[in-house]
Short mmCIF file of C-alpha atoms in Angstrom, two decimals:
data_model
loop_
_atom_site.label_atom_id
_atom_site.label_comp_id
_atom_site.label_asym_id
_atom_site.label_seq_id
_atom_site.Cartn_x
_atom_site.Cartn_y
_atom_site.Cartn_z
CA MET T 1 11.27 0.54 9.71
CA SER T 2 8.84 -0.86 12.22
CA ILE T 3 5.64 0.44 13.70
CA GLU T 4 3.41 -0.34 16.67
CA PRO T 5 5.67 -2.57 18.74
CA THR T 6 3.86 -4.18 21.68
CA THR T 7 5.43 -5.60 24.79
CA LEU T 8 3.69 -8.45 26.61
CA PRO T 9 4.65 -10.16 29.86
CA VAL T 10 5.63 -13.85 29.84
CA ARG T 11 5.06 -14.89 33.45
CA SER T 12 2.50 -17.72 33.33
CA GLY T 13 1.15 -20.44 31.11
CA GLU T 14 -1.77 -18.19 30.24
CA ASP T 15 0.64 -15.45 29.15
CA VAL T 16 2.11 -17.91 26.66
CA VAL T 17 -1.37 -18.34 25.16
CA LYS T 18 -1.81 -14.56 24.99
CA VAL T 19 1.54 -14.17 23.22
CA ARG T 20 0.48 -16.74 20.63
CA GLN T 21 -2.80 -14.92 20.07
CA ALA T 22 -1.07 -11.55 19.66
CA VAL T 23 1.45 -13.01 17.19
CA ARG T 24 -1.33 -14.70 15.21
CA THR T 25 -3.33 -11.47 15.01
CA LEU T 26 -0.29 -9.62 13.66
CA ALA T 27 0.66 -12.38 11.18
CA MET T 28 -2.92 -12.51 9.89
CA ASP T 29 -2.96 -8.75 9.55
CA LEU T 30 0.22 -8.90 7.45
CA GLY T 31 -1.41 -11.47 5.17
CA PHE T 32 0.74 -14.47 6.16
CA SER T 33 -0.53 -17.77 4.72
CA LEU T 34 -2.04 -20.20 7.21
CA VAL T 35 1.12 -22.32 7.19
CA ASP T 36 3.35 -19.31 7.76
CA GLN T 37 1.09 -18.08 10.57
CA THR T 38 1.32 -21.50 12.18
CA LYS T 39 5.12 -21.53 11.86
CA VAL T 40 5.58 -18.14 13.49
CA ILE T 41 3.17 -18.82 16.37
CA THR T 42 4.78 -22.19 17.00
CA ALA T 43 8.19 -20.50 17.16
CA ALA T 44 6.71 -17.87 19.49
CA SER T 45 5.24 -20.59 21.67
CA GLU T 46 8.58 -22.43 21.95
CA LEU T 47 10.45 -19.28 22.92
CA ALA T 48 7.77 -18.06 25.32
CA ARG T 49 7.87 -21.44 27.02
CA ASN T 50 11.67 -21.19 27.28
CA THR T 51 11.45 -17.71 28.77
CA LEU T 52 8.99 -19.02 31.32
CA THR T 53 10.64 -22.33 32.16
CA TYR T 54 14.32 -21.51 32.02
CA GLY T 55 14.40 -17.73 32.35
CA GLY T 56 11.93 -17.60 35.26
CA GLY T 57 9.66 -15.33 33.22
CA GLY T 58 10.30 -12.17 31.25
CA GLU T 59 8.72 -10.29 28.41
CA VAL T 60 8.33 -10.30 24.65
CA ARG T 61 8.41 -7.40 22.23
CA ILE T 62 6.27 -7.95 19.13
CA GLU T 63 7.12 -5.82 16.10
CA ARG T 64 5.64 -5.41 12.68
CA LEU T 65 8.33 -4.92 10.04
CA ASN T 66 7.75 -3.09 6.79
CA GLN T 67 10.56 -2.88 4.29
CA GLY T 68 8.95 -1.72 1.11
CA PRO T 69 5.63 -2.94 -0.21
CA LYS T 70 6.77 -6.49 -0.87
CA ARG T 71 8.64 -7.24 2.32
CA SER T 72 6.79 -7.37 5.59
CA GLY T 73 7.42 -9.53 8.58
CA VAL T 74 7.11 -10.24 12.26
CA ARG T 75 9.97 -9.76 14.71
CA LEU T 76 9.81 -11.16 18.22
CA THR T 77 12.29 -10.40 20.99
CA PHE T 78 12.09 -12.52 24.14
CA GLU T 79 14.05 -11.26 27.11
CA ASP T 80 14.52 -12.59 30.63
CA ARG T 81 16.77 -11.96 33.61
CA GLY T 82 17.19 -15.61 34.42
CA PRO T 83 20.33 -17.68 34.92
CA GLY T 84 21.38 -17.36 31.27
CA ILE T 85 22.81 -20.06 29.03
CA ALA T 86 26.40 -21.12 29.58
CA ASN T 87 26.82 -23.05 26.35
CA ILE T 88 24.64 -21.62 23.60
CA GLU T 89 25.87 -24.07 20.98
CA LEU T 90 24.86 -26.99 23.16
CA ALA T 91 21.49 -25.39 23.90
CA LEU T 92 20.88 -25.15 20.16
CA THR T 93 21.34 -28.89 19.68
CA ASP T 94 18.19 -30.90 19.05
CA GLY T 95 17.37 -33.10 21.98
CA TYR T 96 19.47 -31.17 24.50
CA THR T 97 17.52 -30.03 27.52
CA THR T 98 18.10 -29.14 31.13
CA GLY T 99 14.37 -29.03 31.72
CA THR T 100 11.44 -31.30 31.02
CA GLY T 101 10.82 -30.56 27.34
CA LEU T 102 11.91 -32.43 24.24
CA GLY T 103 14.88 -30.11 23.92
CA LEU T 104 13.60 -28.76 20.62
CA GLY T 105 12.59 -25.31 21.84
CA LEU T 106 15.49 -23.07 20.83
CA ASN T 107 16.57 -24.90 17.73
CA GLY T 108 12.96 -25.49 16.73
CA ALA T 109 12.28 -21.77 16.88
CA ARG T 110 15.41 -21.20 14.79
CA LYS T 111 14.23 -23.66 12.13
CA LEU T 112 10.86 -21.92 11.92
CA SER T 113 12.38 -18.44 11.51
CA HIS T 114 14.21 -16.63 8.74
CA GLU T 115 16.49 -14.77 11.12
CA PHE T 116 17.60 -15.90 14.54
CA ASP T 117 19.76 -14.12 17.07
CA ILE T 118 20.61 -15.12 20.62
CA TRP T 119 22.45 -13.25 23.34
CA SER T 120 22.99 -14.71 26.77
CA GLN T 121 25.23 -14.18 29.75
CA PRO T 122 25.27 -16.50 32.75
CA GLY T 123 23.82 -14.75 35.77
CA VAL T 124 22.48 -11.84 33.71
CA GLY T 125 19.82 -13.16 31.36
CA THR T 126 18.95 -14.22 27.84
CA ARG T 127 17.60 -12.40 24.81
CA VAL T 128 16.39 -14.22 21.71
CA THR T 129 15.25 -12.37 18.57
CA ILE T 130 13.56 -14.08 15.65
CA THR T 131 12.21 -12.67 12.41
CA ARG T 132 9.89 -14.32 9.95
CA TRP T 133 9.22 -12.59 6.63
CA LYS T 134 6.07 -13.00 4.68
CA MET R 1 17.95 25.42 -20.80
CA ASN R 2 16.49 28.77 -19.96
CA ARG R 3 12.72 28.72 -19.93
CA LEU R 4 12.35 32.37 -20.86
CA ALA R 5 14.44 31.91 -23.96
CA SER R 6 12.54 28.87 -25.14
CA ARG R 7 10.00 29.44 -27.87
CA LEU R 8 8.71 25.87 -27.72
CA PRO R 9 5.89 26.27 -25.14
CA ALA R 10 4.25 29.20 -26.90
CA ILE R 11 4.34 27.53 -30.31
CA VAL R 12 2.88 24.24 -29.08
CA GLU R 13 0.19 26.08 -27.12
CA GLN R 14 -0.71 28.33 -30.05
CA HIS R 15 -0.85 25.58 -32.70
CA GLN R 16 -2.17 22.83 -30.51
CA ARG R 17 -5.13 22.07 -32.79
CA GLU R 18 -3.09 21.89 -35.99
CA ILE R 19 -0.47 19.73 -34.36
CA LEU R 20 -3.17 17.39 -33.05
CA ALA R 21 -4.85 17.07 -36.44
CA GLU R 22 -1.55 16.36 -38.17
CA TRP R 23 -0.47 13.90 -35.45
CA VAL R 24 -3.72 11.92 -35.56
CA ARG R 25 -3.55 11.84 -39.38
CA LEU R 26 0.01 10.48 -39.27
CA GLN R 27 -0.87 7.87 -36.69
CA LEU R 28 -3.89 6.65 -38.62
CA GLU R 29 -1.81 6.48 -41.79
CA SER R 30 1.04 4.54 -40.23
CA GLY R 31 -1.28 1.74 -39.16
CA ASN R 32 0.77 1.23 -36.02
CA TRP R 33 -2.38 1.72 -33.93
CA ARG R 34 -4.06 -1.26 -35.55
CA ALA R 35 -1.55 -3.65 -33.98
CA GLY R 36 -3.73 -4.00 -30.94
CA ARG R 37 -7.38 -3.79 -30.07
CA LEU R 38 -7.79 -0.03 -30.17
CA GLN R 39 -10.71 2.05 -31.45
CA GLU R 40 -10.02 5.05 -33.68
CA SER R 41 -12.10 7.24 -31.38
CA GLN R 42 -9.98 6.19 -28.44
CA LEU R 43 -6.80 7.03 -30.32
CA ARG R 44 -8.20 10.53 -31.03
CA ASP R 45 -9.22 11.05 -27.41
CA GLU R 46 -5.87 9.91 -26.09
CA SER R 47 -3.91 12.04 -28.56
CA GLN R 48 -5.96 15.10 -27.68
CA LYS R 49 -5.58 14.54 -23.98
CA PHE R 50 -1.82 14.04 -24.33
CA ILE R 51 -1.28 17.22 -26.39
CA GLY R 52 -3.42 19.20 -23.94
CA LEU R 53 -1.43 17.97 -20.96
CA LEU R 54 1.88 18.50 -22.76
CA ALA R 55 1.05 22.04 -23.80
CA GLY R 56 -0.07 22.83 -20.25
CA THR R 57 3.03 21.38 -18.62
CA LEU R 58 5.38 23.07 -21.10
CA GLN R 59 4.25 26.42 -19.72
CA ASN R 60 6.07 25.50 -16.49
CA THR R 61 9.00 23.38 -17.60
CA VAL R 62 10.49 21.86 -20.73
CA GLN R 63 12.65 19.30 -18.96
CA PHE R 64 11.15 15.97 -18.00
CA ASP R 65 11.69 14.78 -14.46
CA ALA R 66 9.63 11.79 -13.38
CA ARG R 67 9.90 12.78 -9.71
CA ASN R 68 8.83 16.37 -10.25
CA ALA R 69 5.20 17.16 -9.33
CA GLN R 70 4.89 19.39 -12.42
CA TRP R 71 4.94 16.24 -14.52
CA ALA R 72 2.62 14.25 -12.27
CA GLU R 73 -0.47 14.59 -14.42
CA LEU R 74 1.23 13.74 -17.70
CA ARG R 75 3.10 10.89 -16.04
CA GLU R 76 -0.14 9.51 -14.64
CA PHE R 77 -1.74 9.70 -18.07
CA LEU R 78 1.16 7.93 -19.75
CA SER R 79 1.23 5.18 -17.09
CA GLU R 80 -2.45 4.54 -17.63
CA LEU R 81 -2.02 4.55 -21.42
CA SER R 82 0.95 2.23 -21.25
CA ARG R 83 -0.87 -0.25 -19.00
CA SER R 84 -4.02 -0.25 -21.11
CA ARG R 85 -2.01 -0.70 -24.34
CA ALA R 86 -0.08 -3.53 -22.76
CA THR R 87 -3.36 -5.34 -22.11
CA GLN R 88 -4.62 -4.41 -25.61
CA GLY R 89 -1.72 -6.37 -27.06
CA PHE R 90 0.67 -3.62 -28.13
CA SER R 91 4.42 -4.16 -27.98
CA PRO R 92 6.53 -1.76 -25.89
CA SER R 93 8.02 -0.15 -29.02
CA GLN R 94 4.53 0.41 -30.42
CA VAL R 95 3.55 2.13 -27.19
CA ALA R 96 6.66 4.32 -27.28
CA THR R 97 5.97 5.11 -30.95
CA PHE R 98 2.75 6.79 -29.85
CA VAL R 99 4.91 9.41 -28.12
CA PHE R 100 7.72 9.50 -30.70
CA SER R 101 5.30 10.02 -33.59
CA LEU R 102 4.43 13.41 -32.13
CA LYS R 103 7.90 14.66 -33.12
CA GLN R 104 7.12 15.08 -36.81
CA PRO R 105 4.08 17.39 -36.48
CA ILE R 106 5.79 19.50 -33.81
CA PHE R 107 9.02 19.74 -35.84
CA GLY R 108 6.93 20.86 -38.82
CA ARG R 109 5.23 23.56 -36.75
CA LEU R 110 8.52 24.76 -35.30
CA ARG R 111 10.07 25.01 -38.75
CA LEU R 112 7.21 27.18 -39.99
CA ALA R 113 7.11 29.40 -36.94
CA LEU R 114 10.86 29.86 -36.56
CA ALA R 115 11.86 29.87 -40.23
CA LYS R 116 13.78 33.11 -39.81
CA GLU R 117 15.42 32.24 -36.51
CA PRO R 118 17.68 29.21 -37.04
CA GLU R 119 19.21 29.34 -33.55
CA ALA R 120 15.87 29.41 -31.76
CA LEU R 121 14.68 26.64 -34.08
CA ALA R 122 17.66 24.45 -33.23
CA ASP R 123 17.14 25.01 -29.50
CA ALA R 124 13.42 24.26 -29.64
CA MET R 125 14.02 21.14 -31.77
CA TRP R 126 16.57 19.88 -29.29
CA GLU R 127 14.22 20.51 -26.37
CA ILE R 128 11.21 18.74 -27.83
CA ASN R 129 13.38 15.89 -29.09
CA THR R 130 14.90 15.27 -25.65
CA LEU R 131 11.56 15.63 -23.94
CA LEU R 132 9.63 13.24 -26.19
CA ASP R 133 12.47 10.71 -25.98
CA ALA R 134 12.25 10.80 -22.19
CA LEU R 135 8.46 10.46 -22.23
CA GLY R 136 8.62 7.60 -24.75
CA LEU R 137 11.13 5.73 -22.64
CA TYR R 138 8.95 6.31 -19.60
CA THR R 139 6.07 4.46 -21.30
CA THR R 140 8.44 1.54 -21.98
CA GLU R 141 9.40 1.42 -18.33
CA VAL R 142 5.78 1.38 -17.19
CA TYR R 143 4.95 -1.20 -19.84
CA GLN R 144 7.67 -3.47 -18.53
CA GLN R 145 6.47 -3.13 -14.95
CA ALA R 146 2.92 -3.94 -16.02
CA ARG R 147 4.19 -7.00 -17.88
CA GLU R 148 6.21 -8.17 -14.89
CA ALA R 149 3.12 -7.88 -12.70
CA VAL R 150 1.20 -10.00 -15.20
CA ILE R 151 3.98 -12.59 -15.33
CA SER R 152 4.28 -12.95 -11.57
CA ARG R 153 0.50 -13.30 -11.28
CA GLN R 154 0.52 -15.96 -13.97
CA GLN R 155 3.33 -17.80 -12.20
CA GLU R 156 1.25 -17.92 -9.04
CA GLU R 157 -1.76 -19.15 -10.99
CA LEU R 158 0.38 -21.74 -12.73
CA ILE R 159 1.61 -23.09 -9.42
CA GLU R 160 -1.97 -23.54 -8.28
CA LEU R 161 -3.09 -25.00 -11.59
CA SER R 162 -0.23 -27.44 -11.76
CA THR R 163 -1.12 -29.28 -8.59
CA PRO R 164 -4.30 -31.19 -9.35
CA VAL R 165 -5.17 -33.69 -6.66
CA VAL R 166 -7.44 -36.40 -8.06
CA GLU R 167 -9.45 -39.07 -6.34
CA LEU R 168 -8.55 -42.50 -7.80
CA TRP R 169 -10.95 -44.33 -5.56
CA PRO R 170 -12.92 -43.36 -2.48
CA GLY R 171 -10.20 -42.89 0.14
CA ILE R 172 -7.32 -42.95 -2.35
CA LEU R 173 -5.92 -39.69 -3.75
CA ALA R 174 -3.31 -39.19 -6.46
CA LEU R 175 -1.05 -36.20 -7.00
CA PRO R 176 0.58 -36.32 -10.45
CA LEU R 177 3.54 -33.95 -10.23
CA ILE R 178 4.75 -32.35 -13.44
CA GLY R 179 7.78 -30.10 -13.83
CA THR R 180 10.51 -28.91 -11.55
CA LEU R 181 9.86 -28.77 -7.82
CA ASP R 182 11.24 -25.73 -6.05
CA SER R 183 10.59 -25.00 -2.42
CA GLU R 184 7.80 -22.47 -3.03
CA ARG R 185 5.94 -24.82 -5.33
CA THR R 186 6.47 -27.73 -2.98
CA GLN R 187 4.87 -25.82 -0.14
CA VAL R 188 1.78 -25.24 -2.29
CA VAL R 189 1.78 -28.90 -3.38
CA MET R 190 2.09 -30.09 0.20
CA GLU R 191 -0.68 -27.86 1.45
CA THR R 192 -3.02 -28.78 -1.40
CA LEU R 193 -2.49 -32.49 -0.92
CA LEU R 194 -2.86 -32.39 2.87
CA GLN R 195 -5.99 -30.25 2.69
CA ARG R 196 -7.56 -32.63 0.19
CA LEU R 197 -6.73 -35.58 2.46
CA VAL R 198 -8.71 -33.90 5.24
CA ALA R 199 -11.53 -32.76 2.97
CA THR R 200 -12.06 -36.19 1.40
CA GLY R 201 -11.15 -38.24 4.45
CA SER R 202 -8.64 -40.18 2.33
CA SER R 203 -6.03 -42.22 4.15
CA ILE R 204 -3.78 -42.97 1.17
CA ALA R 205 -2.11 -40.63 -1.28
CA VAL R 206 -0.10 -41.64 -4.34
CA ILE R 207 2.48 -39.04 -5.35
CA ASP R 208 3.42 -39.71 -8.96
CA ILE R 209 6.71 -38.15 -10.09
CA THR R 210 6.75 -39.46 -13.67
CA GLY R 211 6.63 -35.84 -14.86
CA VAL R 212 9.39 -34.55 -12.61
CA PRO R 213 12.55 -34.25 -14.75
CA THR R 214 15.16 -34.53 -12.01
CA VAL R 215 15.24 -35.38 -8.36
CA ASP R 216 17.98 -33.63 -6.43
CA THR R 217 18.54 -33.64 -2.69
CA LEU R 218 16.22 -30.68 -2.19
CA VAL R 219 13.35 -32.20 -4.15
CA ALA R 220 13.76 -35.48 -2.29
CA GLN R 221 13.69 -33.65 1.02
CA HIS R 222 10.51 -31.86 0.00
CA LEU R 223 8.90 -35.17 -0.93
CA LEU R 224 9.94 -36.73 2.36
CA LYS R 225 8.54 -33.76 4.28
CA THR R 226 5.20 -34.14 2.52
CA VAL R 227 5.17 -37.84 3.38
CA SER R 228 6.03 -37.12 7.03
CA ALA R 229 3.34 -34.44 7.32
CA ALA R 230 0.75 -36.81 5.85
CA GLN R 231 1.81 -39.51 8.30
CA LEU R 232 1.42 -37.11 11.22
CA MET R 233 -2.14 -36.53 10.06
CA GLY R 234 -2.83 -40.23 9.81
CA ALA R 235 -2.44 -40.82 6.07
CA ASP R 236 0.08 -42.89 4.11
CA CYS R 237 1.89 -41.86 0.95
CA ILE R 238 3.18 -44.00 -1.88
CA ILE R 239 5.64 -42.48 -4.34
CA SER R 240 5.34 -43.77 -7.89
CA GLY R 241 6.76 -43.08 -11.34
CA ILE R 242 10.39 -43.40 -10.32
CA ARG R 243 12.38 -43.75 -13.53
CA PRO R 244 15.62 -45.79 -13.60
CA GLN R 245 17.87 -42.69 -13.79
CA ILE R 246 16.06 -41.15 -10.85
CA ALA R 247 16.45 -44.32 -8.80
CA GLN R 248 20.19 -44.16 -9.55
CA THR R 249 20.40 -40.49 -8.65
CA ILE R 250 18.59 -41.06 -5.38
CA VAL R 251 21.04 -43.76 -4.35
CA HIS R 252 24.10 -41.77 -5.50
CA LEU R 253 22.95 -38.76 -3.52
CA GLY R 254 22.58 -40.94 -0.46
CA ILE R 255 18.91 -40.06 0.01
CA ASP R 256 17.08 -42.47 2.27
CA LEU R 257 13.61 -43.23 0.92
CA SER R 258 13.31 -46.47 2.89
CA ALA R 259 10.60 -45.03 5.13
CA VAL R 260 8.34 -44.53 2.10
CA ALA R 261 6.65 -47.10 -0.11
CA THR R 262 7.90 -46.59 -3.68
CA LYS R 263 6.56 -48.12 -6.89
CA ALA R 264 7.76 -47.90 -10.47
CA SER R 265 4.39 -47.03 -11.99
CA LEU R 266 1.20 -45.35 -10.96
CA SER R 267 -0.75 -48.56 -11.56
CA ASP R 268 1.53 -50.52 -9.22
CA ALA R 269 1.03 -47.84 -6.60
CA PHE R 270 -2.73 -47.95 -7.12
CA ALA R 271 -2.72 -51.71 -6.71
CA LEU R 272 -0.81 -51.35 -3.43
CA ALA R 273 -3.21 -48.65 -2.26
CA LEU R 274 -6.21 -50.90 -3.01
CA LYS R 275 -4.57 -53.76 -1.15
CA ARG R 276 -3.95 -51.59 1.88
CA ARG R 277 -7.60 -50.61 1.87
CA GLY R 278 -8.56 -54.28 1.69
CA LEU R 279 -9.82 -54.03 -1.89
CA ALA R 280 -9.00 -56.13 -4.94
CA VAL R 281 -9.61 -55.87 -8.68
CA THR R 282 -10.92 -59.01 -10.37
CA SER R 283 -11.64 -59.76 -14.01
CA SER R 284 -15.32 -60.51 -14.63
CA THR R 285 -14.68 -62.15 -18.03
CA ALA R 286 -12.09 -64.52 -16.64
CA ALA R 287 -14.64 -65.73 -14.11
CA ALA R 288 -17.22 -66.28 -16.88
CA ARG R 289 -14.83 -68.34 -19.00
CA GLY R 290 -14.01 -70.43 -15.95
CA MET S 1 -10.27 -23.53 36.02
CA ASP S 2 -10.94 -24.87 32.50
CA ARG S 3 -10.90 -28.59 31.96
CA VAL S 4 -10.72 -30.59 28.78
CA PRO S 5 -13.91 -32.70 28.52
CA ILE S 6 -13.50 -36.48 28.27
CA LEU S 7 -16.38 -38.43 26.67
CA ARG S 8 -16.97 -42.16 26.86
CA LEU S 9 -17.76 -44.08 23.64
CA GLY S 10 -18.19 -47.76 24.55
CA ASP S 11 -14.81 -48.99 25.69
CA CYS S 12 -13.05 -45.91 24.32
CA LEU S 13 -12.57 -42.40 25.63
CA LEU S 14 -12.78 -39.32 23.40
CA VAL S 15 -10.84 -36.22 24.38
CA THR S 16 -11.59 -33.13 22.33
CA VAL S 17 -8.99 -30.45 22.80
CA GLN S 18 -10.81 -27.29 21.89
CA VAL S 19 -9.18 -24.58 23.94
CA ASP S 20 -5.73 -23.19 23.61
CA MET S 21 -3.62 -25.53 25.70
CA HIS S 22 -1.53 -24.08 28.46
CA ASP S 23 0.63 -25.91 30.99
CA GLU S 24 -1.84 -26.23 33.84
CA LEU S 25 -4.54 -27.50 31.51
CA ALA S 26 -2.19 -30.07 29.98
CA MET S 27 -1.24 -31.31 33.44
CA SER S 28 -4.84 -31.59 34.60
CA LEU S 29 -5.74 -33.45 31.39
CA GLN S 30 -3.07 -36.08 32.09
CA ASP S 31 -4.47 -36.53 35.62
CA ASP S 32 -8.11 -36.66 34.55
CA LEU S 33 -7.46 -39.03 31.69
CA THR S 34 -5.41 -41.59 33.59
CA ASN S 35 -8.04 -41.61 36.36
CA LYS S 36 -10.82 -42.07 33.85
CA ILE S 37 -9.04 -44.91 32.02
CA VAL S 38 -8.80 -46.81 35.25
CA ALA S 39 -12.35 -45.93 36.37
CA THR S 40 -14.01 -46.93 33.07
CA LYS S 41 -11.62 -49.75 32.15
CA ALA S 42 -11.26 -48.07 28.77
CA ARG S 43 -9.23 -49.90 26.13
CA GLY S 44 -8.74 -47.02 23.73
CA VAL S 45 -8.21 -43.25 23.85
CA LEU S 46 -8.94 -40.87 20.98
CA ILE S 47 -7.49 -37.39 21.22
CA ASP S 48 -9.10 -35.00 18.74
CA ILE S 49 -6.79 -32.05 18.08
CA SER S 50 -8.59 -30.68 15.01
CA ALA S 51 -9.26 -27.43 16.87
CA LEU S 52 -5.62 -26.89 17.82
CA GLU S 53 -3.99 -24.07 15.86
CA MET S 54 -0.49 -25.31 16.64
CA VAL S 55 1.41 -28.11 18.31
CA ASP S 56 4.72 -27.08 19.83
CA SER S 57 7.22 -29.37 21.51
CA PHE S 58 5.40 -28.97 24.83
CA ILE S 59 2.08 -30.20 23.46
CA GLY S 60 3.94 -32.84 21.43
CA ARG S 61 5.46 -34.11 24.65
CA MET S 62 2.09 -34.06 26.38
CA LEU S 63 0.59 -36.21 23.61
CA GLY S 64 3.52 -38.61 23.88
CA ASN S 65 3.11 -38.82 27.66
CA ILE S 66 -0.60 -39.55 27.37
CA ALA S 67 0.13 -42.34 24.88
CA SER S 68 2.78 -43.86 27.17
CA MET S 69 0.65 -43.60 30.30
CA SER S 70 -2.36 -45.11 28.53
CA ARG S 71 -0.21 -47.96 27.26
CA ILE S 72 0.85 -48.78 30.81
CA LEU S 73 -2.84 -48.81 31.77
CA ASP S 74 -3.53 -51.16 28.80
CA ALA S 75 -5.28 -48.63 26.60
CA GLN S 76 -4.23 -47.56 23.11
CA THR S 77 -4.07 -43.96 21.98
CA VAL S 78 -4.83 -42.46 18.58
CA VAL S 79 -4.38 -38.75 17.88
CA VAL S 80 -6.87 -37.55 15.27
CA GLY S 81 -7.64 -34.45 13.22
CA MET S 82 -4.26 -32.75 13.00
CA GLN S 83 -4.57 -29.74 10.68
CA PRO S 84 -2.33 -29.65 7.56
CA ALA S 85 -0.62 -26.40 8.63
CA VAL S 86 0.14 -27.92 12.02
CA ALA S 87 1.57 -31.09 10.43
CA ILE S 88 3.77 -29.09 8.03
CA THR S 89 5.08 -26.99 10.93
CA LEU S 90 5.83 -30.07 13.03
CA VAL S 91 7.83 -31.59 10.18
CA GLU S 92 9.75 -28.33 9.79
CA LEU S 93 10.34 -28.32 13.54
CA GLY S 94 11.75 -31.83 13.34
CA LEU S 95 9.09 -33.32 15.60
CA SER S 96 7.76 -36.68 14.45
CA LEU S 97 5.67 -37.76 17.49
CA PRO S 98 7.23 -41.23 17.68
CA GLY S 99 5.07 -43.92 19.19
CA ILE S 100 1.84 -42.05 18.53
CA ARG S 101 -0.72 -43.43 16.11
CA THR S 102 -2.65 -40.93 14.05
CA ALA S 103 -5.81 -40.88 11.98
CA LEU S 104 -7.47 -38.26 9.82
CA ASN S 105 -10.66 -37.91 11.85
CA VAL S 106 -12.62 -39.41 14.75
CA ASP S 107 -14.29 -42.04 12.54
CA ALA S 108 -11.00 -43.23 11.07
CA GLY S 109 -9.46 -43.18 14.55
CA LEU S 110 -12.25 -45.31 16.02
CA ALA S 111 -11.93 -47.79 13.14
CA LEU S 112 -8.18 -47.98 13.73
CA LEU S 113 -8.72 -48.62 17.45
CA ARG S 114 -11.36 -51.25 16.71
CA ARG S 115 -9.04 -53.15 14.38
CA ALA S 116 -6.15 -52.94 16.83
CA LEU S 117 -8.31 -54.08 19.76
CA ASP S 118 -9.84 -56.95 17.73
CA ARG S 119 -6.36 -58.10 16.76
CA GLY S 120 -5.47 -57.96 20.41
CA ASP S 121 -2.46 -55.72 19.90
CA GLU S 122 -0.39 -55.15 22.93
CA GLY S 123 -0.50 -51.44 22.32
CA GLY S 124 2.85 -51.15 20.63
CA TYR S 125 3.30 -49.03 17.57
CA VAL S 126 2.30 -51.08 14.55
CA ASP S 127 2.39 -50.28 10.80
#
């Protein structure tokens, strides 16, 4: 069950900052510890940057998850209509990059999340979903 | 069981006062109530309230169903009672006995009222027996939940208590770890240590694992992560208190601790920390003797 | 457009990153800082990130670039004030900021620079 999903654009560097702020607000609201807040916004930042740099921009859906009183979390879905990823396994390797980063973006976001899901088709786009529980 | 046929509600309602008096007398006699910190007046109040609620609810139904709204008030009362008795030091069976001990006075009343009607008596006995059993078990359930809440709170407190970060010298902190390190505890330990480094402006931390019974791959990884995080912040860690068996385990597991300074004892680590800070300990008496 | 302020402290430069870094800002900081190192003949650069709520691989790379560029211009870089939560996240992320010296706060960073400059280090990573 999830309530109040928000969708934000990811089209500029300033959008990336806004995404981080929105994710932090939600994580704080759910009572995440400071370290957990930092982990989820860092993951959000990595993925937002990927959407911008490799996907040519897109959007993110931010969801609050509530599964019973003890289990709450944040789910983020980044989607773009960019060139897609031909070899997902390779893209998930630390240090691999086609751009200018350190190549830690995708795998870094995976390490900082409890659930990670990626869908991509060359020429169609990419969708990455991560979940971090409290 | 058919409500119209049941004689139980009417009898309990009619003889409520006698049942209460008898019940309170029995409870006081048994001494069960003295097990915890409970006042006699409170026992009377609670007994009266319970009988009142029971008699009222029986007018509607004689079958207990925790999810049914008809039982909400009685259920609420029992939950509260169970929680307060748990904190007063009663055992779960003593809490349930509060409910079970009501059987005797009600049985007595039923026997008097239905002396000439054995079938109705048997039915009513069965009903009240089943009902009070269910209510008694309900208190046990609530008691257990209350206890679990207490335990999990204590666990959290224990985690916080068990990570004292002490200042050995200005700029040198020590974290004596005691007990098993799991990942939740390690996160707390890491955070506490790193925060204290910032707060005290200390550039060296000694992590002493004398009190850690075993070091497996996971524990070693946690330690290494703490060391790396401290390094990123500009502080150095020294790991001390490595017992011979642990040194063997570390090597057998293939864990690489070469990036970290390790010392056998806390005092060796302290000496290294002082040296790194450009400090030395000298003996004043030795100097005097020449 | 926002700019990250760069202060001069003797022969060192102090950069306090207080705003949420985005790409354009990071790029302009690299430009401004390299220009200023040359203009002031600075020997050391302190980057205070105590106000940063997170460091992702992009900012990590920016810090690494600044350190490398400064080194080429004969100045040494120390990153100071990283928050514990940020450090824990970086470790989890697998980012170790190789080649970057760190210190707990500005004072400790300045002392570290002083010692390194007095020793006449060539700016390589020591310790």
